[in-house]
Amino acid sequence: MKQPFGKRLTMLVAAVCLALTATPAEARDVSLADAIAEALAANTGLRVTAQGEKTAEAELREAKGANNWSASTSASASTDKQKEEDRTSSGSVGLTFNYPLYTGGKNEANIRSSEYGVDIAGLTTERARETLKYDVIKAYFDALESRHTIDVNQDSVNYYDANLTNVQQLYSAGSKARIDVLRASVELSDARQTLIKSENAYQVNLATLRNLMNIDRTEPLNLTDDFVYDTFDIDLASCVDYATRNRKDLLADQYTLQQKEEAVKVAEAGWKPTVNFSAGPSLSKTFEPSMRNESTYDMKAGVSASWDIFDSGVTRAQVDRAKADRDTAQLNLQKAQEDADLSVRTAYYNMREAEHRLDSTQDAVGQAEQDAYIAREKYRAGEGILLDVIDAQRALSTARLNHISAQYDYARYKAQVIDEMGVGLTDAERTAAAKLAGLPIEKAPVQTITEPAGAAADAETKDTAKHAEQQAAVDATVNALSDNSEELASDVADELAGNGE
């Protein structure tokens, strides 16, 4: 049913007022340091990893408790009735304290293994924080690179659009062929497709960054930092040596090997005797017949020993399995060290390669700009062909994108080198990480590591770039007004005609 004209007009005026007064959601400024701090304080994956510390601490308490005093209670009640005798009912209750005097080293080995487990859990969490920091840096620079790529692709679209207009004018004047118009139109369409893809890549990279920071997945962000070239003066050999000595995951693997050594001792304890001390009071009472109502109180203490002298080879199999696990842990440590060496070298070589590309790509941009200008002017003068103009513009876009790629490749690979070295968090980052774990900020790190000169986190924190604000709400309202404008005009005419009558 069609709504009355007056009501529809009122609704339309209200919509216009809302569109004029509405302001788009303001993007929040986020620096690289802010992004890292928020991720360390809120990332869900890091929360999962940090739970391992609580598990390890509980296992340590369990191991220590098994090597300490324990107490148990017992109670019994019985009734006995024999032929030609009265029924006899009695009950007893007892309390026994036990202490393991000797377990063949099993309990002690379990305690040491659990202590290593606590260290492993702490190192694992610390390494996860370092890796998360790198992931945030990478996502941040990925988004910045995508944003600059959009600028380059937008320039290409603007150029091809202007070029199409120019070719159409020349065609109308009869100085160019129809094929030039078609070719210019195709190039404009291709440029628009490339721009759409780069805009999508930017949104995907921002989504990745929001996910790492664990913030509202739709919150607009304005990345305030940008690439600033900063030299990395540590040689490759020093980087590899630093990683070998300080990578948290390598230290954790060393502790894992020690755990496996303790597991061998636990298995070998099966060949040794166990000695336990027990003591405690007991109370017995006879209820029936009533004439024998009596109570007995006892206090007992003693030492007991047991030794399995034959178990069909079970202990031998357990020892062999524990030794095999120990040997596997040794190989895993060696493999992890080799992988760390390779990862440091790979990131280092990639960083240096990107660094070398910085100057060459900058020179290429200048040369491509001159070439594109010459090609455009020759075409306008009628001395060149459209293909030369298109090739020159493509070369210019490629040179610009290559320079952008070199910049952010260097920033990302530099951050990766630092991560692969195992450089620890800064004090500010450690403060943010303590908020996630609910730990006191002053808690000492798992291991204090002196960072070499030049290995500190990047200082890419200078240029500020602002983004255009979103206008989606206003655009939607304007579109709605446009769709209803003709119908509204007709209704106004009908209403005025009716009033005239």
Short mmCIF file of C-alpha atoms in Angstrom, two decimals, residues 50-470:
data_model
loop_
_atom_site.label_atom_id
_atom_site.label_comp_id
_atom_site.label_asym_id
_atom_site.label_seq_id
_atom_site.Cartn_x
_atom_site.Cartn_y
_atom_site.Cartn_z
CA ALA A 50 50.95 -18.80 28.02
CA GLN A 51 48.63 -21.42 29.55
CA GLY A 52 51.48 -23.89 29.14
CA GLU A 53 53.32 -22.13 31.97
CA LYS A 54 50.47 -22.83 34.38
CA THR A 55 50.40 -26.48 33.31
CA ALA A 56 54.16 -26.83 33.83
CA GLU A 57 53.98 -25.24 37.27
CA ALA A 58 51.18 -27.62 38.28
CA GLU A 59 53.24 -30.60 37.11
CA LEU A 60 56.17 -29.39 39.21
CA ARG A 61 53.97 -29.17 42.30
CA GLU A 62 52.71 -32.67 41.59
CA ALA A 63 56.26 -34.06 41.32
CA LYS A 64 57.35 -32.39 44.54
CA GLY A 65 54.26 -33.64 46.36
CA ALA A 66 55.01 -37.23 45.35
CA ASN A 67 58.32 -36.95 47.20
CA ASN A 68 56.86 -35.64 50.44
CA TRP A 69 54.58 -36.70 53.28
CA SER A 70 51.20 -38.17 52.52
CA ALA A 71 48.38 -39.26 54.84
CA SER A 72 45.61 -41.81 54.44
CA THR A 73 42.73 -42.96 56.59
CA SER A 74 41.03 -46.34 56.84
CA ALA A 75 37.87 -47.58 58.55
CA SER A 76 36.19 -50.97 58.86
CA ALA A 77 33.16 -52.59 60.53
CA SER A 78 32.40 -56.32 60.87
CA THR A 79 29.82 -58.70 62.38
CA ASP A 80 30.55 -62.34 63.23
CA LYS A 81 28.02 -65.01 64.31
CA GLN A 82 29.04 -68.61 64.96
CA LYS A 83 26.91 -71.57 66.06
CA GLU A 84 26.02 -71.60 69.76
CA GLU A 85 27.86 -68.30 70.28
CA ASP A 86 26.75 -64.72 70.63
CA ARG A 87 27.10 -62.34 67.68
CA THR A 88 30.21 -60.22 67.75
CA SER A 89 30.30 -56.69 66.18
CA SER A 90 33.37 -54.53 66.05
CA GLY A 91 34.86 -51.57 64.17
CA SER A 92 38.20 -49.88 63.67
CA VAL A 93 39.58 -46.61 62.30
CA GLY A 94 43.16 -45.70 61.56
CA LEU A 95 45.35 -42.85 60.27
CA THR A 96 48.64 -43.55 58.49
CA PHE A 97 51.41 -41.13 57.51
CA ASN A 98 53.79 -42.18 54.72
CA TYR A 99 57.12 -40.80 53.57
CA PRO A 100 59.26 -42.16 50.71
CA LEU A 101 62.75 -42.65 52.11
CA TYR A 102 64.24 -44.01 48.89
CA THR A 103 62.76 -44.43 45.39
CA GLY A 104 65.90 -45.31 43.46
CA GLY A 105 66.14 -41.69 42.28
CA LYS A 106 62.75 -41.78 40.53
CA ASN A 107 61.06 -38.97 42.47
CA GLU A 108 64.13 -36.75 42.37
CA ALA A 109 64.42 -37.23 38.60
CA ASN A 110 60.75 -36.38 38.13
CA ILE A 111 61.21 -33.16 40.10
CA ARG A 112 64.20 -32.11 38.02
CA SER A 113 62.31 -32.96 34.82
CA SER A 114 59.36 -30.83 35.93
CA GLU A 115 61.69 -27.94 36.73
CA TYR A 116 63.02 -28.16 33.20
CA GLY A 117 59.41 -28.20 32.05
CA VAL A 118 58.75 -24.88 33.78
CA ASP A 119 61.78 -23.38 32.03
CA ILE A 120 60.65 -24.81 28.69
CA ALA A 121 57.17 -23.33 29.07
CA GLY A 122 58.59 -19.91 29.92
CA LEU A 123 60.96 -19.99 26.96
CA THR A 124 58.16 -21.14 24.65
CA THR A 125 55.98 -18.22 25.70
CA GLU A 126 58.84 -15.78 25.30
CA ARG A 127 59.61 -17.11 21.84
CA ALA A 128 55.93 -16.87 20.90
CA ARG A 129 55.99 -13.20 21.90
CA GLU A 130 59.00 -12.54 19.70
CA THR A 131 57.37 -14.33 16.78
CA LEU A 132 54.13 -12.41 17.32
CA LYS A 133 56.08 -9.16 17.27
CA TYR A 134 57.56 -10.09 13.89
CA ASP A 135 54.14 -11.12 12.57
CA VAL A 136 52.74 -7.71 13.54
CA ILE A 137 55.66 -5.89 11.91
CA LYS A 138 55.18 -7.90 8.73
CA ALA A 139 51.41 -7.31 8.64
CA TYR A 140 51.94 -3.60 9.31
CA PHE A 141 54.42 -3.21 6.46
CA ASP A 142 52.30 -5.40 4.18
CA ALA A 143 49.43 -2.98 4.70
CA LEU A 144 51.65 0.05 4.09
CA GLU A 145 53.00 -1.48 0.89
CA SER A 146 49.46 -2.20 -0.28
CA ARG A 147 48.46 1.39 0.45
CA HIS A 148 51.32 2.78 -1.64
CA THR A 149 50.53 0.25 -4.36
CA ILE A 150 46.98 1.63 -4.48
CA ASP A 151 48.43 5.11 -5.04
CA VAL A 152 50.53 3.89 -7.97
CA ASN A 153 47.63 1.97 -9.49
CA GLN A 154 45.31 4.95 -9.04
CA ASP A 155 47.83 7.13 -10.87
CA SER A 156 47.83 4.58 -13.69
CA VAL A 157 44.03 4.64 -13.88
CA ASN A 158 44.05 8.44 -13.95
CA TYR A 159 46.67 8.44 -16.67
CA TYR A 160 44.91 5.87 -18.87
CA ASP A 161 41.63 7.74 -18.37
CA ALA A 162 43.19 11.00 -19.52
CA ASN A 163 44.95 9.16 -22.33
CA LEU A 164 41.65 7.70 -23.56
CA THR A 165 40.11 11.17 -23.61
CA ASN A 166 43.07 12.48 -25.57
CA VAL A 167 42.95 9.62 -28.09
CA GLN A 168 39.20 10.08 -28.57
CA GLN A 169 39.74 13.76 -29.31
CA LEU A 170 42.49 12.96 -31.80
CA TYR A 171 40.28 10.33 -33.39
CA SER A 172 37.42 12.81 -33.69
CA ALA A 173 39.83 15.21 -35.36
CA GLY A 174 40.77 12.45 -37.82
CA SER A 175 44.43 12.27 -36.83
CA LYS A 176 44.26 8.85 -35.14
CA ALA A 177 42.77 5.49 -36.05
CA ARG A 178 39.85 3.78 -34.33
CA ILE A 179 42.17 1.01 -33.16
CA ASP A 180 43.97 3.50 -30.90
CA VAL A 181 40.70 4.30 -29.15
CA LEU A 182 39.98 0.60 -28.60
CA ARG A 183 43.48 -0.07 -27.32
CA ALA A 184 43.35 2.90 -24.92
CA SER A 185 39.98 1.72 -23.63
CA VAL A 186 41.30 -1.79 -22.98
CA GLU A 187 44.33 -0.45 -21.09
CA LEU A 188 42.06 1.67 -18.90
CA SER A 189 39.91 -1.35 -18.09
CA ASP A 190 42.98 -3.44 -17.19
CA ALA A 191 44.30 -0.66 -14.96
CA ARG A 192 41.01 -0.48 -13.11
CA GLN A 193 41.09 -4.23 -12.50
CA THR A 194 44.59 -3.94 -11.07
CA LEU A 195 43.46 -1.09 -8.82
CA ILE A 196 40.53 -3.14 -7.50
CA LYS A 197 42.86 -6.04 -6.63
CA SER A 198 45.30 -3.75 -4.81
CA GLU A 199 42.46 -2.19 -2.80
CA ASN A 200 41.32 -5.66 -1.79
CA ALA A 201 44.87 -6.64 -0.81
CA TYR A 202 45.01 -3.57 1.44
CA GLN A 203 41.81 -4.57 3.21
CA VAL A 204 43.06 -8.14 3.66
CA ASN A 205 46.33 -6.91 5.17
CA LEU A 206 44.46 -4.60 7.53
CA ALA A 207 42.23 -7.52 8.56
CA THR A 208 45.33 -9.58 9.31
CA LEU A 209 46.73 -6.78 11.45
CA ARG A 210 43.46 -6.40 13.37
CA ASN A 211 43.39 -10.15 13.97
CA LEU A 212 46.89 -10.11 15.44
CA MET A 213 46.01 -7.12 17.63
CA ASN A 214 42.71 -8.83 18.58
CA ILE A 215 40.68 -5.65 18.16
CA ASP A 216 37.30 -4.95 16.55
CA ARG A 217 37.56 -6.56 13.11
CA THR A 218 35.73 -3.62 11.48
CA GLU A 219 37.54 -0.76 13.22
CA PRO A 220 39.04 1.70 10.70
CA LEU A 221 42.79 2.09 11.14
CA ASN A 222 45.18 4.77 9.99
CA LEU A 223 48.77 3.52 9.98
CA THR A 224 50.89 6.49 11.00
CA ASP A 225 54.37 5.02 10.54
CA ASP A 226 56.07 4.44 7.23
CA PHE A 227 59.31 3.08 5.84
CA VAL A 228 62.47 4.83 6.93
CA TYR A 229 65.76 3.38 5.79
CA ASP A 230 67.94 2.35 8.71
CA THR A 231 71.21 0.49 8.20
CA PHE A 232 71.86 -2.92 9.72
CA ASP A 233 75.55 -3.10 10.61
CA ILE A 234 75.89 -6.61 12.10
CA ASP A 235 77.75 -9.12 9.96
CA LEU A 236 76.24 -12.49 9.11
CA ALA A 237 78.59 -14.56 11.28
CA SER A 238 77.67 -12.52 14.36
CA CYS A 239 73.97 -12.93 13.62
CA VAL A 240 74.30 -16.71 13.34
CA ASP A 241 76.38 -16.93 16.52
CA TYR A 242 73.89 -14.79 18.42
CA ALA A 243 70.99 -16.98 17.29
CA THR A 244 72.81 -20.17 18.29
CA ARG A 245 73.38 -18.88 21.80
CA ASN A 246 70.17 -16.96 22.45
CA ARG A 247 67.23 -18.35 20.47
CA LYS A 248 64.57 -19.25 23.05
CA ASP A 249 63.37 -22.26 21.10
CA LEU A 250 66.92 -23.66 20.92
CA LEU A 251 67.30 -23.19 24.67
CA ALA A 252 63.97 -24.96 25.15
CA ASP A 253 65.22 -27.87 23.02
CA GLN A 254 68.30 -28.12 25.24
CA TYR A 255 66.07 -28.34 28.30
CA THR A 256 63.97 -30.95 26.53
CA LEU A 257 67.12 -33.03 26.07
CA GLN A 258 67.79 -32.72 29.80
CA GLN A 259 64.24 -33.89 30.48
CA LYS A 260 64.88 -37.00 28.41
CA GLU A 261 68.04 -37.64 30.41
CA GLU A 262 65.96 -37.54 33.58
CA ALA A 263 63.42 -39.88 31.97
CA VAL A 264 66.21 -42.45 31.56
CA LYS A 265 66.94 -42.19 35.29
CA VAL A 266 63.25 -42.66 36.06
CA ALA A 267 63.17 -45.83 33.98
CA GLU A 268 66.41 -47.17 35.54
CA ALA A 269 64.89 -46.67 39.00
CA GLY A 270 62.77 -49.74 38.24
CA TRP A 271 65.87 -51.86 38.86
CA LYS A 272 66.33 -50.43 42.36
CA PRO A 273 64.46 -51.05 45.63
CA THR A 274 62.07 -48.59 47.23
CA VAL A 275 61.95 -47.83 50.95
CA ASN A 276 59.00 -46.16 52.70
CA PHE A 277 58.41 -45.03 56.26
CA SER A 278 54.89 -45.23 57.71
CA ALA A 279 53.44 -44.36 61.11
CA GLY A 280 50.04 -43.66 62.60
CA PRO A 281 47.46 -44.42 65.31
CA SER A 282 44.57 -46.86 65.10
CA LEU A 283 41.45 -47.40 67.28
CA SER A 284 39.46 -50.64 67.54
CA LYS A 285 36.16 -51.07 69.44
CA THR A 286 33.89 -54.09 70.12
CA PHE A 287 30.17 -53.27 70.31
CA GLU A 288 28.55 -56.71 70.79
CA PRO A 289 28.16 -58.55 73.05
CA SER A 290 27.79 -55.63 75.39
CA MET A 291 29.66 -57.42 78.13
CA ARG A 292 32.75 -57.27 75.93
CA ASN A 293 32.37 -53.56 75.11
CA GLU A 294 36.00 -52.59 74.95
CA SER A 295 38.33 -50.27 72.99
CA THR A 296 41.91 -50.74 71.89
CA TYR A 297 44.23 -47.88 70.89
CA ASP A 298 47.45 -48.63 69.01
CA MET A 299 50.33 -46.56 67.62
CA LYS A 300 52.37 -48.15 64.87
CA ALA A 301 55.49 -47.09 63.00
CA GLY A 302 57.71 -48.96 60.62
CA VAL A 303 59.88 -49.05 57.52
CA SER A 304 59.03 -51.20 54.55
CA ALA A 305 61.11 -52.07 51.49
CA SER A 306 60.24 -53.67 48.18
CA TRP A 307 62.33 -54.76 45.21
CA ASP A 308 61.11 -56.22 41.96
CA ILE A 309 63.78 -58.75 41.12
CA PHE A 310 62.09 -60.07 37.97
CA ASP A 311 59.52 -58.39 35.66
CA SER A 312 60.00 -60.31 32.38
CA GLY A 313 62.07 -57.52 30.83
CA VAL A 314 59.54 -54.72 31.34
CA THR A 315 62.04 -52.39 33.02
CA ARG A 316 64.67 -53.12 30.37
CA ALA A 317 62.19 -52.16 27.64
CA GLN A 318 61.32 -48.96 29.47
CA VAL A 319 64.98 -48.03 29.79
CA ASP A 320 65.64 -48.74 26.12
CA ARG A 321 62.66 -46.63 25.10
CA ALA A 322 63.78 -43.75 27.33
CA LYS A 323 67.27 -43.85 25.82
CA ALA A 324 65.83 -43.85 22.31
CA ASP A 325 63.74 -40.80 23.22
CA ARG A 326 66.87 -39.13 24.59
CA ASP A 327 68.80 -39.81 21.37
CA THR A 328 65.87 -38.44 19.35
CA ALA A 329 65.85 -35.27 21.43
CA GLN A 330 69.58 -34.88 20.75
CA LEU A 331 68.98 -35.16 17.01
CA ASN A 332 66.03 -32.76 17.22
CA LEU A 333 68.27 -30.22 18.94
CA GLN A 334 70.88 -30.59 16.23
CA LYS A 335 68.24 -30.26 13.52
CA ALA A 336 66.77 -27.15 15.18
CA GLN A 337 70.22 -25.56 15.33
CA GLU A 338 70.77 -26.29 11.65
CA ASP A 339 67.36 -24.87 10.76
CA ALA A 340 68.04 -21.74 12.80
CA ASP A 341 71.36 -21.27 11.02
CA LEU A 342 69.64 -21.57 7.64
CA SER A 343 66.76 -19.26 8.55
CA VAL A 344 69.13 -16.54 9.76
CA ARG A 345 71.25 -16.79 6.62
CA THR A 346 68.22 -16.79 4.32
CA ALA A 347 66.66 -13.73 5.95
CA TYR A 348 70.03 -11.97 6.00
CA TYR A 349 70.70 -12.59 2.30
CA ASN A 350 67.19 -11.46 1.39
CA MET A 351 67.63 -8.29 3.45
CA ARG A 352 70.91 -7.43 1.71
CA GLU A 353 69.38 -8.16 -1.70
CA ALA A 354 66.48 -5.79 -0.97
CA GLU A 355 68.94 -3.18 0.29
CA HIS A 356 70.85 -3.30 -3.00
CA ARG A 357 67.58 -2.89 -4.90
CA LEU A 358 66.74 0.36 -3.13
CA ASP A 359 69.16 2.60 -5.05
CA SER A 360 68.75 0.89 -8.41
CA THR A 361 64.95 1.03 -8.30
CA GLN A 362 65.02 4.70 -7.27
CA ASP A 363 67.15 5.50 -10.35
CA ALA A 364 64.81 3.42 -12.51
CA VAL A 365 61.80 5.48 -11.38
CA GLY A 366 63.46 8.71 -12.52
CA GLN A 367 64.41 7.25 -15.87
CA ALA A 368 60.93 5.78 -16.40
CA GLU A 369 59.31 9.15 -15.65
CA GLN A 370 61.44 10.82 -18.33
CA ASP A 371 60.69 8.04 -20.82
CA ALA A 372 56.93 8.28 -20.17
CA TYR A 373 56.99 12.05 -20.62
CA ILE A 374 58.86 11.80 -23.94
CA ALA A 375 56.52 9.10 -25.23
CA ARG A 376 53.42 11.17 -24.38
CA GLU A 377 54.75 14.31 -26.01
CA LYS A 378 55.82 12.47 -29.18
CA TYR A 379 52.37 10.91 -29.47
CA ARG A 380 50.65 14.26 -29.07
CA ALA A 381 52.91 15.71 -31.73
CA GLY A 382 51.98 12.88 -34.09
CA GLU A 383 55.50 11.44 -34.17
CA GLY A 384 54.92 8.41 -31.96
CA ILE A 385 52.54 5.51 -31.70
CA LEU A 386 50.16 4.58 -28.91
CA LEU A 387 52.04 1.38 -28.14
CA ASP A 388 55.09 3.43 -27.14
CA VAL A 389 52.94 5.47 -24.73
CA ILE A 390 51.40 2.35 -23.19
CA ASP A 391 54.77 0.62 -22.83
CA ALA A 392 56.29 3.70 -21.21
CA GLN A 393 53.43 4.01 -18.72
CA ARG A 394 53.68 0.34 -17.85
CA ALA A 395 57.41 0.68 -17.33
CA LEU A 396 56.83 3.67 -15.05
CA SER A 397 54.26 1.81 -12.95
CA THR A 398 56.55 -1.21 -12.75
CA ALA A 399 59.51 0.95 -11.67
CA ARG A 400 57.44 2.59 -8.95
CA LEU A 401 56.10 -0.72 -7.69
CA ASN A 402 59.60 -2.23 -7.73
CA HIS A 403 60.88 0.64 -5.60
CA ILE A 404 58.02 0.24 -3.14
CA SER A 405 58.64 -3.50 -3.04
CA ALA A 406 62.36 -2.98 -2.37
CA GLN A 407 61.61 -0.64 0.53
CA TYR A 408 59.19 -2.91 2.33
CA ASP A 409 61.10 -6.08 1.50
CA TYR A 410 64.08 -4.54 3.26
CA ALA A 411 61.95 -3.56 6.27
CA ARG A 412 60.34 -7.00 6.51
CA TYR A 413 63.54 -8.99 6.02
CA LYS A 414 65.37 -6.83 8.53
CA ALA A 415 62.64 -7.55 11.07
CA GLN A 416 62.88 -11.24 10.17
CA VAL A 417 66.64 -11.28 10.73
CA ILE A 418 66.12 -9.78 14.18
CA ASP A 419 63.41 -12.34 14.91
CA GLU A 420 65.49 -15.27 13.68
CA MET A 421 68.37 -14.11 15.86
CA GLY A 422 66.09 -14.35 18.88
CA VAL A 423 66.50 -10.76 20.03
CA GLY A 424 64.29 -10.21 23.06
CA LEU A 425 61.49 -7.73 23.61
CA THR A 426 62.10 -4.16 24.67
CA ASP A 427 61.14 -3.02 28.15
CA ALA A 428 57.99 -1.34 26.82
CA GLU A 429 56.99 -4.47 24.94
CA ARG A 430 57.63 -6.64 27.97
CA THR A 431 55.39 -4.34 29.99
CA ALA A 432 52.60 -4.81 27.43
CA ALA A 433 53.13 -8.59 27.41
CA ALA A 434 52.81 -8.74 31.19
CA LYS A 435 49.25 -7.44 30.88
CA LEU A 436 48.28 -10.51 28.84
CA ALA A 437 49.66 -13.04 31.29
CA GLY A 438 48.45 -11.19 34.37
CA LEU A 439 52.02 -11.10 35.61
CA PRO A 440 53.60 -8.34 37.66
CA ILE A 441 55.36 -5.96 35.31
CA GLU A 442 58.55 -6.14 37.30
CA LYS A 443 58.83 -9.91 36.86
CA ALA A 444 62.26 -10.81 35.54
CA PRO A 445 62.43 -12.33 32.04
CA VAL A 446 63.21 -16.00 31.60
CA GLN A 447 66.69 -15.15 30.45
CA THR A 448 68.52 -11.84 30.29
CA ILE A 449 70.22 -11.41 26.93
CA THR A 450 72.53 -8.58 25.96
CA GLU A 451 71.57 -7.38 22.51
CA PRO A 452 74.40 -6.58 20.09
CA ALA A 453 74.70 -3.07 18.73
CA GLY A 454 72.44 -2.54 15.75
CA ALA A 455 70.13 -5.43 16.57
CA ALA A 456 67.45 -3.32 18.20
CA ALA A 457 64.00 -3.20 16.67
CA ASP A 458 63.52 -0.99 13.61
CA ALA A 459 62.94 2.73 14.03
CA GLU A 460 60.61 3.03 11.05
CA THR A 461 58.54 5.65 12.86
CA LYS A 462 58.57 8.93 11.10
CA ASP A 463 56.33 9.90 8.18
CA THR A 464 52.60 10.21 8.80
CA ALA A 465 50.12 9.28 6.09
CA LYS A 466 46.42 10.05 6.40
CA HIS A 467 43.64 8.08 4.76
CA ALA A 468 40.41 9.40 3.28
CA GLU A 469 37.48 8.88 5.65
CA GLN A 470 34.68 6.48 4.82
#
